[in-house]
Short mmCIF file of C-alpha atoms in Angstrom, two decimals:
data_model
loop_
_atom_site.label_atom_id
_atom_site.label_comp_id
_atom_site.label_asym_id
_atom_site.label_seq_id
_atom_site.Cartn_x
_atom_site.Cartn_y
_atom_site.Cartn_z
CA THR A 23 -17.16 52.96 73.37
CA GLY A 24 -14.24 51.29 71.67
CA TYR A 25 -11.97 51.62 68.69
CA ILE A 26 -14.26 53.41 66.24
CA PRO A 27 -15.07 56.47 68.41
CA THR A 28 -11.46 56.66 69.64
CA ALA A 29 -10.15 56.71 66.07
CA ILE A 30 -12.64 59.42 65.12
CA MET A 31 -11.82 61.41 68.26
CA ASN A 32 -8.14 61.26 67.29
CA GLU A 33 -8.94 62.65 63.85
CA THR A 34 -11.21 65.33 65.30
CA GLY A 35 -8.54 66.58 67.69
CA TYR A 36 -9.94 65.96 71.16
CA ASP A 37 -7.70 67.13 74.02
CA VAL A 38 -9.17 65.45 77.10
CA ALA A 39 -11.86 62.87 77.94
CA THR A 40 -13.06 60.90 80.95
CA PHE A 41 -14.52 57.42 81.36
CA GLY A 42 -18.17 56.57 80.91
CA ASN A 43 -19.54 53.30 82.25
CA HIS A 44 -19.58 51.53 78.87
CA GLU A 45 -15.84 51.94 78.35
CA PHE A 46 -15.44 48.90 80.62
CA ASP A 47 -18.04 46.58 79.07
CA PHE A 48 -15.44 44.34 77.39
CA GLY A 49 -12.74 44.27 80.06
CA PHE A 50 -9.42 45.94 80.74
CA ASP A 51 -7.50 44.29 77.88
CA TYR A 52 -10.00 45.69 75.40
CA LEU A 53 -9.95 49.06 77.17
CA GLU A 54 -6.18 49.28 76.83
CA SER A 55 -5.92 47.96 73.27
CA HIS A 56 -8.86 49.89 71.80
CA ILE A 57 -9.28 53.01 73.92
CA THR A 58 -6.56 54.16 76.35
CA GLY A 59 -3.80 52.59 74.27
CA THR A 60 -4.89 54.22 71.01
CA ALA A 61 -6.12 57.63 72.22
CA ASN A 62 -4.03 60.60 71.16
CA PHE A 63 -5.64 62.64 73.92
CA ASP A 64 -5.53 62.60 77.72
CA ILE A 65 -8.01 60.46 79.64
CA VAL A 66 -8.55 61.60 83.22
CA CYS A 67 -10.48 60.23 86.18
CA SER A 68 -10.05 61.33 89.79
CA ASN A 69 -12.33 58.97 91.73
CA ILE A 70 -11.02 55.48 91.03
CA GLY A 71 -10.11 53.29 93.99
CA TYR A 72 -8.12 50.03 93.98
CA THR A 73 -7.75 47.67 96.94
CA GLY A 74 -6.44 44.54 95.20
CA GLN A 75 -3.12 42.75 95.42
CA GLY A 76 -2.39 42.48 91.71
CA GLU A 77 -1.87 45.12 89.05
CA ASN A 78 -3.88 48.32 89.25
CA ARG A 79 -5.02 48.69 85.64
CA PHE A 80 -5.69 52.40 86.24
CA LYS A 81 -2.20 53.18 87.50
CA ASN A 82 -1.42 55.42 84.52
CA ILE A 83 -4.71 57.34 84.58
CA LYS A 84 -4.24 60.85 85.99
CA PRO A 85 -6.93 62.58 88.07
CA TYR A 86 -6.54 65.75 86.02
CA VAL A 87 -4.33 67.45 83.46
CA VAL A 88 -3.47 71.12 83.03
CA LYS A 89 -3.51 72.70 79.56
CA LYS A 90 -1.88 76.02 78.73
CA TYR A 91 -3.50 78.55 76.41
CA GLY A 92 -1.03 81.40 76.18
CA ASN A 93 -0.77 82.79 79.70
CA THR A 94 -3.96 81.04 80.84
CA SER A 95 -4.04 77.55 82.32
CA VAL A 96 -7.04 75.24 82.62
CA ALA A 97 -7.22 72.05 84.68
CA TYR A 98 -9.46 69.32 83.29
CA LEU A 99 -10.54 66.97 86.07
CA GLY A 100 -12.43 63.72 85.46
CA VAL A 101 -15.20 62.18 87.58
CA SER A 102 -16.98 58.96 86.62
CA ALA A 103 -20.31 57.73 87.95
CA ILE A 104 -20.30 55.89 91.27
CA SER A 105 -22.63 53.39 89.57
CA THR A 106 -20.13 52.61 86.80
CA ILE A 107 -19.46 49.07 88.03
CA ALA A 108 -23.12 48.08 88.29
CA GLU A 109 -23.91 49.67 84.92
CA SER A 110 -21.06 47.96 83.10
CA THR A 111 -19.67 44.42 83.60
CA PRO A 112 -19.08 43.95 87.35
CA THR A 113 -16.75 40.95 87.00
CA VAL A 114 -14.25 43.18 85.19
CA PHE A 115 -13.58 44.94 88.47
CA MET A 116 -12.93 41.78 90.50
CA GLU A 117 -9.89 39.73 91.51
CA ASN A 118 -10.37 36.20 92.83
CA ASP A 119 -14.14 36.79 92.98
CA GLU A 120 -13.69 39.89 95.17
CA MET A 121 -14.46 43.45 94.12
CA VAL A 122 -11.20 45.41 94.17
CA TYR A 123 -12.10 48.53 92.18
CA ASP A 124 -14.60 51.25 92.99
CA PHE A 125 -15.42 54.79 91.99
CA SER A 126 -15.54 56.26 95.49
CA PHE A 127 -11.78 56.54 96.06
CA GLY A 128 -11.58 53.13 97.76
CA ASP A 129 -13.26 54.75 100.74
CA SER A 130 -16.74 54.91 102.15
CA ARG A 131 -19.31 57.02 100.32
CA ASP A 132 -19.49 59.31 103.34
CA ASN A 133 -16.01 60.61 102.51
CA PHE A 134 -16.54 60.91 98.76
CA TYR A 135 -16.86 64.68 98.69
CA SER A 136 -13.92 65.38 101.00
CA ASN A 137 -11.71 63.13 98.86
CA LEU A 138 -12.93 64.79 95.67
CA GLN A 139 -12.35 68.25 97.12
CA GLU A 140 -8.73 67.35 97.88
CA VAL A 141 -8.17 66.61 94.20
CA ILE A 142 -9.98 69.80 93.16
CA ASN A 143 -7.78 71.82 95.56
CA LYS A 144 -4.63 70.45 93.93
CA ALA A 145 -5.92 71.24 90.45
CA HIS A 146 -7.03 74.72 91.54
CA LYS A 147 -3.53 75.55 92.79
CA GLU A 148 -2.04 74.66 89.40
CA ALA A 149 -4.52 76.36 87.08
CA ASP A 150 -6.53 79.55 86.55
CA TYR A 151 -9.72 77.57 85.81
CA VAL A 152 -10.99 74.13 86.78
CA VAL A 153 -13.25 72.32 84.32
CA MET A 154 -14.82 69.11 85.58
CA LEU A 155 -15.41 66.46 82.91
CA ALA A 156 -18.13 64.34 84.51
CA HIS A 157 -20.03 61.22 83.57
CA LEU A 158 -22.62 61.52 86.33
CA GLY A 159 -25.95 62.63 84.91
CA ILE A 160 -29.06 63.95 86.64
CA ALA A 161 -31.13 60.76 87.02
CA GLU A 162 -32.91 60.15 90.32
CA LYS A 163 -31.25 56.74 90.64
CA ASP A 164 -27.81 58.35 90.83
CA LYS A 165 -28.55 60.57 93.83
CA PRO A 166 -26.71 61.73 95.91
CA PHE A 167 -23.94 61.68 93.31
CA CYS A 168 -25.56 63.45 90.37
CA SER A 169 -23.69 66.30 88.73
CA TYR A 170 -25.79 68.84 90.62
CA ASP A 171 -24.91 67.09 93.90
CA ILE A 172 -21.24 67.41 92.98
CA ALA A 173 -21.76 71.08 92.15
CA GLN A 174 -23.34 71.85 95.51
CA ASN A 175 -20.92 69.84 97.65
CA THR A 176 -17.61 71.11 96.22
CA TYR A 177 -16.02 74.46 95.43
CA ASP A 178 -13.44 76.05 93.09
CA VAL A 179 -14.88 74.29 90.03
CA ASP A 180 -15.74 76.79 87.29
CA VAL A 181 -17.94 74.56 85.15
CA ILE A 182 -19.10 70.94 84.99
CA ILE A 183 -19.40 69.33 81.55
CA ASP A 184 -21.62 66.34 82.21
CA GLY A 185 -22.82 63.20 80.46
CA HIS A 186 -24.47 59.84 81.29
CA SER A 187 -28.13 60.87 81.51
CA HIS A 188 -28.31 61.96 77.82
CA SER A 189 -29.79 65.29 78.89
CA GLU A 190 -29.61 68.66 77.18
CA ILE A 191 -28.52 71.10 79.90
CA LEU A 192 -27.71 74.68 78.96
CA GLY A 193 -25.84 76.13 81.90
CA ASP A 194 -28.02 75.23 84.87
CA VAL A 195 -26.73 77.29 87.79
CA TYR A 196 -26.20 75.93 91.31
CA LYS A 197 -24.62 77.34 94.45
CA ASN A 198 -21.47 75.52 95.45
CA ALA A 199 -20.23 74.79 98.97
CA LYS A 200 -19.01 78.42 99.21
CA ASN A 201 -22.33 79.81 97.94
CA GLU A 202 -20.77 80.72 94.59
CA ASP A 203 -22.29 80.00 91.19
CA VAL A 204 -21.25 76.90 89.27
CA THR A 205 -22.85 75.88 85.98
CA ILE A 206 -23.57 72.45 84.49
CA TRP A 207 -23.73 71.74 80.77
CA GLN A 208 -24.62 68.58 78.89
CA THR A 209 -25.04 68.15 75.13
CA GLY A 210 -27.53 65.26 75.03
CA THR A 211 -26.57 62.05 73.23
CA GLU A 212 -25.30 60.59 69.95
CA LEU A 213 -23.69 63.88 68.91
CA ASN A 214 -27.08 65.45 68.31
CA ASN A 215 -25.45 68.62 69.59
CA ILE A 216 -21.97 70.04 69.86
CA GLY A 217 -21.43 72.15 72.95
CA THR A 218 -19.43 75.38 72.99
CA LEU A 219 -18.27 77.14 76.15
CA ILE A 220 -16.42 80.41 76.70
CA LEU A 221 -14.65 80.84 80.03
CA LYS A 222 -14.38 84.56 80.71
CA LYS A 223 -11.72 86.34 82.74
CA ASP A 224 -14.24 87.00 85.52
CA HIS A 225 -14.98 83.23 85.62
CA THR A 226 -18.45 83.64 84.16
CA ILE A 227 -19.48 81.20 81.43
CA GLU A 228 -21.14 81.62 78.05
CA GLY A 229 -22.19 78.66 75.97
CA MET A 230 -24.57 77.15 73.45
CA LEU A 231 -25.58 73.87 71.85
CA VAL A 232 -25.07 73.64 68.09
CA SER A 233 -27.45 71.16 66.48
CA GLY A 234 -27.05 71.97 62.80
CA TYR A 235 -24.19 72.92 60.50
CA GLU A 236 -23.57 72.74 56.76
CA LYS A 237 -19.82 72.27 56.50
CA LYS A 238 -18.10 69.04 57.53
CA ASP A 239 -14.42 68.37 58.03
CA GLU A 240 -13.14 66.36 55.07
CA VAL A 241 -10.48 64.47 57.03
CA VAL A 242 -12.93 63.33 59.71
CA THR A 243 -15.59 62.44 57.13
CA ASN A 244 -13.07 60.32 55.21
CA LYS A 245 -12.09 58.54 58.43
CA ILE A 246 -15.74 57.73 59.18
CA ASP A 247 -16.24 56.38 55.65
CA GLU A 248 -13.08 54.27 55.99
CA LEU A 249 -14.23 52.76 59.28
CA ASN A 250 -17.74 52.11 57.97
CA ALA A 251 -16.31 50.24 54.97
CA GLU A 252 -14.01 48.22 57.24
CA TYR A 253 -16.90 47.06 59.41
CA ASP A 254 -19.66 46.67 56.80
CA GLU A 255 -18.87 43.02 56.08
CA PHE A 256 -18.80 42.17 59.78
CA LEU A 257 -21.95 44.09 60.64
CA ASN A 258 -23.94 42.54 57.80
CA GLN A 259 -23.44 38.98 59.04
CA VAL A 260 -26.69 37.26 59.97
CA ILE A 261 -26.62 35.80 63.48
#
């Protein structure tokens, strides 16, 4: 959450990300000045609804982006947790004391999956593969909108890269709405693991979690050291 990870992600070379619940903890101004406004990568989210009369602060956030790799195209589609508002700062999502944002497309929860499938269909028409970047998790409290619920109630998604529940998931397989296999992966938390995935031509997936490595990127390491030095004085204040 915030400037430090975004700066490091820029140095690392991220291509696409989606919103977790804590991105909104400090309000939209902070979000725009420290995260969306400084990111050198795409941020996507497909399930944001707005019913207010003012300015939709998500108006520039795309539901998905398509990346080209030679002759192959991959759509990266974002989905954030339905519970994002309750698990962040609810007042951020209000206008005149009324809730005007939601993460169910501004519609009832009953229509969540049909609305999501419409977005997936559009992405599927534009790309050879669809990768869902999800911040949903597998916790009981998030049913019926966990990542495995999404997997089983949609189709034409090749793989779901999940977060939120801090789980280590190595390609759990579920049957989608067309009775086809879809896999879910999650790397855990705090960069304890780096996940690798290979999308094959037959749409099967290979992957692994890397938890240890000897070499470190000098540019990224220097950036981390620079940020740590910048914040040391602040973080060492006694409150």
